[in-house]
Coordinates of C-alpha atoms and ligand atoms in Angstrom, one line a residue:
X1 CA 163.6 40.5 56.3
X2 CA 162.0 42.4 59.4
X3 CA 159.9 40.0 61.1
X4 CA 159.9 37.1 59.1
X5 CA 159.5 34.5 61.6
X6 CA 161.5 30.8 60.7
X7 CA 159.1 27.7 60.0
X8 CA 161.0 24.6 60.4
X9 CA 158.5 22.0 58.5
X10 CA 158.4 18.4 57.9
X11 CA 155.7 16.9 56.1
X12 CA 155.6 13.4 57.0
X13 CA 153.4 10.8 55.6
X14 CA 151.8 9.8 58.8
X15 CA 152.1 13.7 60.4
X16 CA 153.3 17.5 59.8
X17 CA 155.5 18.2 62.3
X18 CA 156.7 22.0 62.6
X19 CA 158.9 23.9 64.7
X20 CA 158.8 27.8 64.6
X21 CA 160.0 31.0 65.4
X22 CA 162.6 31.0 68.2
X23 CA 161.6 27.0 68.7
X24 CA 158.7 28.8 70.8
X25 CA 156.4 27.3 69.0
X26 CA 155.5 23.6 67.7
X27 CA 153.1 22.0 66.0
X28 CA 152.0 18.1 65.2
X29 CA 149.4 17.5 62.5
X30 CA 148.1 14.5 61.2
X31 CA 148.5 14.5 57.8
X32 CA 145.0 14.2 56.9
X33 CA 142.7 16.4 55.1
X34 CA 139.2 16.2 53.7
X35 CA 137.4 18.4 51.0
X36 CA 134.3 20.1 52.4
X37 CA 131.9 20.5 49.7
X38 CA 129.6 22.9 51.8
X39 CA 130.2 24.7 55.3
X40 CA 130.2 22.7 58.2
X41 CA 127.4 22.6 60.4
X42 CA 127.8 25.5 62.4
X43 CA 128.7 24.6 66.7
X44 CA 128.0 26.2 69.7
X45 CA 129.9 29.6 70.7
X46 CA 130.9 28.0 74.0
X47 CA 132.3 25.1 72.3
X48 CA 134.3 27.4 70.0
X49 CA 135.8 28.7 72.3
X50 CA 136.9 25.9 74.5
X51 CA 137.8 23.5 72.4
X52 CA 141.7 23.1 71.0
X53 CA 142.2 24.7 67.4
X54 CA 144.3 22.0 66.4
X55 CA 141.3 19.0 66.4
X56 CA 139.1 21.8 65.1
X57 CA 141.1 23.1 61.7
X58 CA 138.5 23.9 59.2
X59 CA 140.1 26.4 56.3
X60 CA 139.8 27.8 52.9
X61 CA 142.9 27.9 51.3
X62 CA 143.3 30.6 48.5
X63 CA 146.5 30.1 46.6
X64 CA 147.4 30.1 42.6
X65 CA 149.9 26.9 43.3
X66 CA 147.0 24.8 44.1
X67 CA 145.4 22.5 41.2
X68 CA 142.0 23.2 43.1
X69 CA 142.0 26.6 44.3
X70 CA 139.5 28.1 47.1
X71 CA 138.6 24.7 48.7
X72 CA 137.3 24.1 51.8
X73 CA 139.2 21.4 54.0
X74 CA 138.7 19.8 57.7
X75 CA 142.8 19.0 58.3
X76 CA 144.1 16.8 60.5
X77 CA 142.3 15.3 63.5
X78 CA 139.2 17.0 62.4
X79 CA 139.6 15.3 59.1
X80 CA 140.3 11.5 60.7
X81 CA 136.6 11.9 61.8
X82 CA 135.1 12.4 57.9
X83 CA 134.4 10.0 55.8
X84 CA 135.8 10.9 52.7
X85 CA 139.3 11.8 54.3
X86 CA 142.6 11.5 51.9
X87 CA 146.0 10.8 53.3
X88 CA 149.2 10.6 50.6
X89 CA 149.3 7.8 48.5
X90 CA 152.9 6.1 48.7
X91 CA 153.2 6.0 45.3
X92 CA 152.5 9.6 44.8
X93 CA 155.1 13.3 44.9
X94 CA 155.0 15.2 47.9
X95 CA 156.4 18.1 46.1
X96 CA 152.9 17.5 43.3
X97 CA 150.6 17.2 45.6
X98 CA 147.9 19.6 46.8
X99 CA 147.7 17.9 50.1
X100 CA 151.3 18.6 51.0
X101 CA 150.5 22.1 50.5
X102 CA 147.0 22.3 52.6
X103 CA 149.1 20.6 55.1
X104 CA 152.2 23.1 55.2
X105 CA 150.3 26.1 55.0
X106 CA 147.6 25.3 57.8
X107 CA 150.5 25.0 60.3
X108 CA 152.2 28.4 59.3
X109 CA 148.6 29.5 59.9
X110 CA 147.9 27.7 63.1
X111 CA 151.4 29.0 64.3
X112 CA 151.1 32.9 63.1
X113 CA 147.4 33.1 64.8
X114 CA 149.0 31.9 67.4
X115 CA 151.7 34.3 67.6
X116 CA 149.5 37.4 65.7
X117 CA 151.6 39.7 67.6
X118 CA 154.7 38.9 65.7
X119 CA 153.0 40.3 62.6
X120 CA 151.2 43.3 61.3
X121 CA 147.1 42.6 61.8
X122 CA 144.4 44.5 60.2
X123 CA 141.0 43.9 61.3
X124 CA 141.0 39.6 61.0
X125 CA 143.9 39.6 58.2
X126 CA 147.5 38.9 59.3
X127 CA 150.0 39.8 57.3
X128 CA 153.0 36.7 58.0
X129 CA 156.4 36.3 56.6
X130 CA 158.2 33.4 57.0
X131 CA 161.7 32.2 56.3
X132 CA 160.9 28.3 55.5
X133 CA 163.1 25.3 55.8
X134 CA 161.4 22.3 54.7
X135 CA 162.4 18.8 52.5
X136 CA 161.4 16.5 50.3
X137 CA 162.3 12.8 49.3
X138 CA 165.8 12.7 47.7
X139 CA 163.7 11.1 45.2
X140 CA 162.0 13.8 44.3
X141 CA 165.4 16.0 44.9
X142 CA 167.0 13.6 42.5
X143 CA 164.4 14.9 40.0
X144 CA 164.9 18.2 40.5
X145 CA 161.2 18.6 42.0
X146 CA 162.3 20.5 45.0
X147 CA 163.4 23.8 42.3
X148 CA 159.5 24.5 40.8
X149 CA 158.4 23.4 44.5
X150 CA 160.5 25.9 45.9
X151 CA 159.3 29.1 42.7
X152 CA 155.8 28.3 43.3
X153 CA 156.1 28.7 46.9
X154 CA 158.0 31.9 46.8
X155 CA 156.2 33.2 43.9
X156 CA 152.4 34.1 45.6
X157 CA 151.2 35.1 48.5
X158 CA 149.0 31.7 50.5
X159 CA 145.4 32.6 52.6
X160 CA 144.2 30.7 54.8
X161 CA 141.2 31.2 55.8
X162 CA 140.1 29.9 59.4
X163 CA 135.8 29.6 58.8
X164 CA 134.7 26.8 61.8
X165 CA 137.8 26.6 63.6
X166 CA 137.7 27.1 67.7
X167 CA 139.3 30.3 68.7
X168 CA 140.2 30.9 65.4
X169 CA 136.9 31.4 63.1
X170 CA 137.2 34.8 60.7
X171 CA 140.8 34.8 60.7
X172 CA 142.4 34.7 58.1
X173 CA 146.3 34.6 57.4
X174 CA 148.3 35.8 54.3
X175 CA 151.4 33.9 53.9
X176 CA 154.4 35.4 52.6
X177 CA 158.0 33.5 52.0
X178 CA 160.4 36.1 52.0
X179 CA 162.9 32.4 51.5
X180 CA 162.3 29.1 51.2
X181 CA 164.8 26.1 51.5
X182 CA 163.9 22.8 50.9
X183 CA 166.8 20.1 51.8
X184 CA 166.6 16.6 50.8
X185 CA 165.2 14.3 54.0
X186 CA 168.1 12.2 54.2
X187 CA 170.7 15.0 53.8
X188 CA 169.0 16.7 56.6
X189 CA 169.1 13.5 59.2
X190 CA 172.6 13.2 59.1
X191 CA 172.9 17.2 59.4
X192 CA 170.7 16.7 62.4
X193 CA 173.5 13.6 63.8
X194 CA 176.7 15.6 63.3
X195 CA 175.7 19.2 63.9
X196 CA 174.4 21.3 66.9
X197 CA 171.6 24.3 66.9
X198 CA 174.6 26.6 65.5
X199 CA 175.8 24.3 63.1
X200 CA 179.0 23.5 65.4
X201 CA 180.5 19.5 64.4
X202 CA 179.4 17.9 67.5
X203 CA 179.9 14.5 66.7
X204 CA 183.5 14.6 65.5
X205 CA 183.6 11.0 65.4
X206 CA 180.6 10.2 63.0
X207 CA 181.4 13.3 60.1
X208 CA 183.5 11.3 58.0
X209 CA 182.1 7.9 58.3
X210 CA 180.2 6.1 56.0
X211 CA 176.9 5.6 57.2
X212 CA 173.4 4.5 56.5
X213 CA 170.1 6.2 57.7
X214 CA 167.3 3.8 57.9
X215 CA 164.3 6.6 58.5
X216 CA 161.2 4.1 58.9
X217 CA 157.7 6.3 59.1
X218 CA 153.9 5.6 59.1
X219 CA 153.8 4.7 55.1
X220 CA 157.6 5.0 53.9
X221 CA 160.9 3.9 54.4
X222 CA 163.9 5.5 53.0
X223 CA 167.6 4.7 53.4
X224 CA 169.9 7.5 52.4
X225 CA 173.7 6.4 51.9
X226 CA 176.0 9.4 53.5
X227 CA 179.9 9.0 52.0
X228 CA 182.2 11.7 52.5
X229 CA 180.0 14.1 54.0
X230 CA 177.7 14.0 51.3
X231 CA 174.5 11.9 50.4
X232 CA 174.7 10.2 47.5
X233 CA 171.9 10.2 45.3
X234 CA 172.3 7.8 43.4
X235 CA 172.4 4.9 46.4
X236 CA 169.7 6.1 48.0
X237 CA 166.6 4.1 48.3
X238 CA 162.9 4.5 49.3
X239 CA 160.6 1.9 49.7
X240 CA 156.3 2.1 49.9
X241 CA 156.6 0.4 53.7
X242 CA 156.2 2.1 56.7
X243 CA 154.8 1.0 60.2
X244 CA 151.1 2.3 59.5
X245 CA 149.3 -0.7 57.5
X246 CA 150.9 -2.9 60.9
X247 CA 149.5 -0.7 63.3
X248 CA 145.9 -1.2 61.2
X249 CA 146.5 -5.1 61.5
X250 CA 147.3 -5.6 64.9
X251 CA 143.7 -3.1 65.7
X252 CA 141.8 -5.7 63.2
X253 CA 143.1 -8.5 65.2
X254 CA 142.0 -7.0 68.5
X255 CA 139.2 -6.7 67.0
X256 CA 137.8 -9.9 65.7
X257 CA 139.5 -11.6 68.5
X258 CA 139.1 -10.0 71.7
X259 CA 135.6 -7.5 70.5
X260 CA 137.5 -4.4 71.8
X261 CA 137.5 -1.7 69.3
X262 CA 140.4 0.7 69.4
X263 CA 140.3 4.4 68.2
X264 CA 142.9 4.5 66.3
X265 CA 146.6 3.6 65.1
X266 CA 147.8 6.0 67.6
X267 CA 145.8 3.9 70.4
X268 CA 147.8 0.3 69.1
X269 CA 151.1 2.7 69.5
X270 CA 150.1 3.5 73.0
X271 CA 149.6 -0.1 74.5
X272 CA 152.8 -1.9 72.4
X273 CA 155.0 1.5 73.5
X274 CA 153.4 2.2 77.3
X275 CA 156.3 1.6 79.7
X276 CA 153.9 -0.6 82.1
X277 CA 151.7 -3.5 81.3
X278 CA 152.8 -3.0 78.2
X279 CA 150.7 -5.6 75.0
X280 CA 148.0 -5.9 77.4
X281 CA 144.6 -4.7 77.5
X282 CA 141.4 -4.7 79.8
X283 CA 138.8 -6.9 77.9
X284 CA 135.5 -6.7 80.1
X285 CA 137.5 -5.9 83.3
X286 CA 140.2 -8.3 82.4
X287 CA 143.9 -7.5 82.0
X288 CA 144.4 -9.7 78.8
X289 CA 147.4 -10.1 76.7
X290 CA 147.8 -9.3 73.3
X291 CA 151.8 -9.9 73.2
X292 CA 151.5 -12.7 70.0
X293 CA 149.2 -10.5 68.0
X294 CA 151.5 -8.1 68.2
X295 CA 155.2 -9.9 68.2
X296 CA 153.8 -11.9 65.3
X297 CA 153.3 -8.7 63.1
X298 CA 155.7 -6.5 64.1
X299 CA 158.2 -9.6 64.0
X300 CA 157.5 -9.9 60.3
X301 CA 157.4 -6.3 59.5
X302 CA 160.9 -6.3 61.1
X303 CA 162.0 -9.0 58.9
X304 CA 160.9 -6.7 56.0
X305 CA 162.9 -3.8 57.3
X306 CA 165.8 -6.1 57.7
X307 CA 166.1 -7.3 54.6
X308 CA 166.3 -3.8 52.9
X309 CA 169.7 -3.1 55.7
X310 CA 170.9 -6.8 54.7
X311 CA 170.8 -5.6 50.9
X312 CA 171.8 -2.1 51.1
X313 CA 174.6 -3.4 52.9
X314 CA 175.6 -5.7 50.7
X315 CA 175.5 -3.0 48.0
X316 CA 177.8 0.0 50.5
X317 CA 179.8 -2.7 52.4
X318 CA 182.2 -0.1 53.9
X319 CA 179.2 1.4 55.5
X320 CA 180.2 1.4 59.2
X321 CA 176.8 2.5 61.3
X322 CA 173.6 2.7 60.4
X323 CA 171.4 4.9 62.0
X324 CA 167.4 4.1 62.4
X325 CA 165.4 7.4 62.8
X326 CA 161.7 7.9 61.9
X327 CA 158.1 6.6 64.4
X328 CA 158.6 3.3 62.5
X329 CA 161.8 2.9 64.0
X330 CA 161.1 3.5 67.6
X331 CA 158.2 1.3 67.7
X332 CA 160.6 -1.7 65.7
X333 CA 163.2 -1.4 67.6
X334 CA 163.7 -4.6 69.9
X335 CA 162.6 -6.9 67.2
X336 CA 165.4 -5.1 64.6
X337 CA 167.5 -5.0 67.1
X338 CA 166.7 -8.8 68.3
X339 CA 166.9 -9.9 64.7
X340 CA 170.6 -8.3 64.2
X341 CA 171.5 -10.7 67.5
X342 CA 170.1 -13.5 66.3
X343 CA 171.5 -12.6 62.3
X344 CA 174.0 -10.5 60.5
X345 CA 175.1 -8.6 63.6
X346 CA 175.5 -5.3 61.7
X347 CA 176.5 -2.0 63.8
X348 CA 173.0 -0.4 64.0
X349 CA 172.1 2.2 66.4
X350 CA 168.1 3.3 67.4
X351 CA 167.5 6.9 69.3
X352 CA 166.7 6.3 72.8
X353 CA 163.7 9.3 72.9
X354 CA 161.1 8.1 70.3
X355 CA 160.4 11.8 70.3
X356 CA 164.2 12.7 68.9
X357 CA 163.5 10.0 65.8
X358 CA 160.2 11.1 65.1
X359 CA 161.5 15.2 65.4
X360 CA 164.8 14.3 63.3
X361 CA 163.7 16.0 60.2
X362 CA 162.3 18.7 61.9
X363 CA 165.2 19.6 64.2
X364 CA 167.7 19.4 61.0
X365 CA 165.6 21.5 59.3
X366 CA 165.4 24.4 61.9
X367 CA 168.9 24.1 62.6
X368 CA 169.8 24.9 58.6
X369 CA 167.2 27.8 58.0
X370 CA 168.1 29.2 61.4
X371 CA 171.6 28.9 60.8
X372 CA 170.3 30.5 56.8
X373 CA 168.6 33.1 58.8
X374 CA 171.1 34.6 61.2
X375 CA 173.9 34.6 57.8
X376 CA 171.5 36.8 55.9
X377 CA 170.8 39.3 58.6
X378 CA 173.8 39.7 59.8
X379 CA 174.8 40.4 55.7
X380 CA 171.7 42.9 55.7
X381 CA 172.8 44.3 58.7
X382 CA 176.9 44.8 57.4
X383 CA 175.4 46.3 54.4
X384 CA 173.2 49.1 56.1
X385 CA 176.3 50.0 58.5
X386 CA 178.4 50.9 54.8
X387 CA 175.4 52.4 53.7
X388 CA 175.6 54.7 57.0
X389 CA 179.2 55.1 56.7
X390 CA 179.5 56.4 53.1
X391 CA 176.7 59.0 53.7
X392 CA 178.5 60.2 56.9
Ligands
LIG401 N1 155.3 8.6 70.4 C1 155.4 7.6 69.5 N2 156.0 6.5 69.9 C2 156.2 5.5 69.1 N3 155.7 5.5 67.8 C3 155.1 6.5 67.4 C4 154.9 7.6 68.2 N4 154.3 8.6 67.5 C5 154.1 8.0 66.3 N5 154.6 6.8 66.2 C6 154.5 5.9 65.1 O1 155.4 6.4 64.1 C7 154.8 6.4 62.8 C8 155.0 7.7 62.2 O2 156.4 7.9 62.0 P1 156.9 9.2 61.4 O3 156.3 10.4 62.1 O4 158.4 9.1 61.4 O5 156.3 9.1 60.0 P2 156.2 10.2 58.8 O6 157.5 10.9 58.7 O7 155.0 11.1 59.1 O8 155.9 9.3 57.6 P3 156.8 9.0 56.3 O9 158.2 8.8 56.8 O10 156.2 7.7 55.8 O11 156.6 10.2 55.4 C9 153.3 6.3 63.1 O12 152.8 5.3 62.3 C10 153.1 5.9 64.5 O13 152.6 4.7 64.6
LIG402 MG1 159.3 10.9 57.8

């Protein structure tokens, strides 16, 4: 286990988000990627070397768990820019698709050239082990998808080859597991509520309650349905709705009725979230609002979200809190909250830091391989001191 550095990886929908080695490192990918049939045009040295790997991943990925083998992908924010660009289809498994892969082993990538030092290095190959934590839907946990997804990531070595890629071109990275965990999402969430970095119960109060997690993200919602310190399976719920598809709407509507064209979803985030002059925008010089565009969608995506509590509910109705986590959540949370007022007046809770919901996963996930981690070397280490001892 010398030098096998922890990845702490959640594949989102909407983004990758990773955490790594001693939480120096973090990483936030759009989960976007795009076949390259040829090489990409070639850029300018100078521009190679200024500009941030992370909008410039362009890779080859060599790996026998891949249904298409040696392809060439722009991921991420590179990717957003192409026009054939695939992001996960709701309906689909994580734990089958290639993407999810791509995705996961671009960051372990991103984050071991980062950190080449860490590892052993010959010429432009790096030779990384990692200890991963990761999850999947309980859906797909359910189905016992998370057992071949786990073999076939242990079971080969991953390269990733970095070809147009600022800073990064000629390197390329072989990826080694030496374990791999992967925890069902909503499992991990209420981890992430009740216990701290070492595992310690630091929320005394929530550990035996019943609880709902509502996690709301950019194309998916799940609820997971936490009784006696346990998720049960068979209660939990996911449903194809996220926050994204809203996001896209309220741009449209900017669109045809004010001519401003906005980047992207992240930009519509940015003005409903921003802390002043918030659902505003300047429209030929003019601050202009854009407050009904946006309550009236948002309103009735909250609605949505409010029925699935109102029913899951109904169906756990000794549930005592539920918890709303995930992007969707933060940017939802007046009008749930609002709603709930006006309504049922359930005892919901949202996270302050829309960073904390959005990292959730993430965190829980670092804080059970870590936790993994430091058990097995501290075992490795026990057994090397008898070793020692009996040959004395
Ligand atoms: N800083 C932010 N503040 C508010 N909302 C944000 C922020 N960043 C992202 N979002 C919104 O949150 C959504 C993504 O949420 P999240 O990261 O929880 O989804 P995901 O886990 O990737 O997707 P899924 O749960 O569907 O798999 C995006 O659609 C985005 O609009
Ligand atoms: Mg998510």
């Amino acid at each position: 286990m010398t030098n096998s550095r922890i990845a702490a990886i959640d594949v989102g929908n909407d983004s990758l988000k990773g955490i790594f080695g001693k939480m120096d490192g973090e990483v936030n990918i759009p989960n976007v990627i795009a076949r390259d049939i040829e090489d990409r045009p070639i850029i300018g040295i100078e521009e190679l070397d200024t500009q941030d790997p992370l909008d410039g991943i362009h890779i080859r990925v060599h790996s026998p768990t891949l249904k298409d083998n040696n392809a060439i992908y722009r991921v991420g924010n590179l990717a957003t820019k192409s026009n054939n660009s695939t992001e996960l289809d709701p309906g689909s498994s994580k734990s089958e698709e290639d993407q999810t892969l791509v995705m996961l082993f671009a960051s372990i990538a991103l984050d071991a050239a980062r950190n080449d030092s860490n590892f052993k290095k010959n010429n432009n190959v790096i030779e990384a082990n990692y200890t991963l934590g990761t999850g999947l839907p309980l859906r797909e946990v359910k189905e016992g998808k998370d057992v071949g997804y786990r073999s076939r990531l242990l079971g080969s070595v991953h390269q990733v080859e970095f070809l147009v890629t600022p800073r990064y071109q000629g390197i390329k990275v072989n990826i080694k597991f030496d374990e791999v965990k992967v925890y069902p999402e909503g499992f991990a969430a209420f981890i992430n509520l009740v216990m701290d970095n070492n595992l310690n119960i630091i929320n005394k109060d929530l550990i035996d309650k019943r609880i709902l997690i509502q996690d709301i993200g950019g194309l998916s919602t799940d609820i997971a349905v936490i009784k006696d310190r346990k998720v049960d399976d068979d209660k939990a719920q996911g449903f194809n709705l996220g926050v994204s598809e809203s996001l896209e709407w309220i741009r449209e509507e900017i669109r045809s009725r004010h001519g401003i064209e906005l980047d992207s979803r992240r930009d519509v985030v940015e003005i409903i979230t921003k802390k002043n002059d918030r659902n505003h925008i300047m429209v030929k010089g003019s601050r202009t609002s854009v407050h009904d565009i946006v309550d009236r969608i948002m309103l009735e995506l909250a609605k949505k979200q409010y029925r699935h509590l109102r029913n899951m509910w109904q169906k756990n109705s000794q549930t005592e809190i539920c918890y709303f986590i995930g992007g969707g959540s933060s940017v939802l949370k007046e009008y749930i909250k609002t709603l709930n007022n006006n309504l049922d007046g359930y005892n919901i809770d949202f996270f302050e830091d829309e960073k904390e919901s959005i990292w959730m996963m993430a965190n829980a996930y670092y804080k059970l391989i870590a936790d993994f981690s430091r058990k097995t070397q501290k075992q490795q280490t026990q057994k090397e001191e008898q070793k020692l001892a009996k040959t004395k």
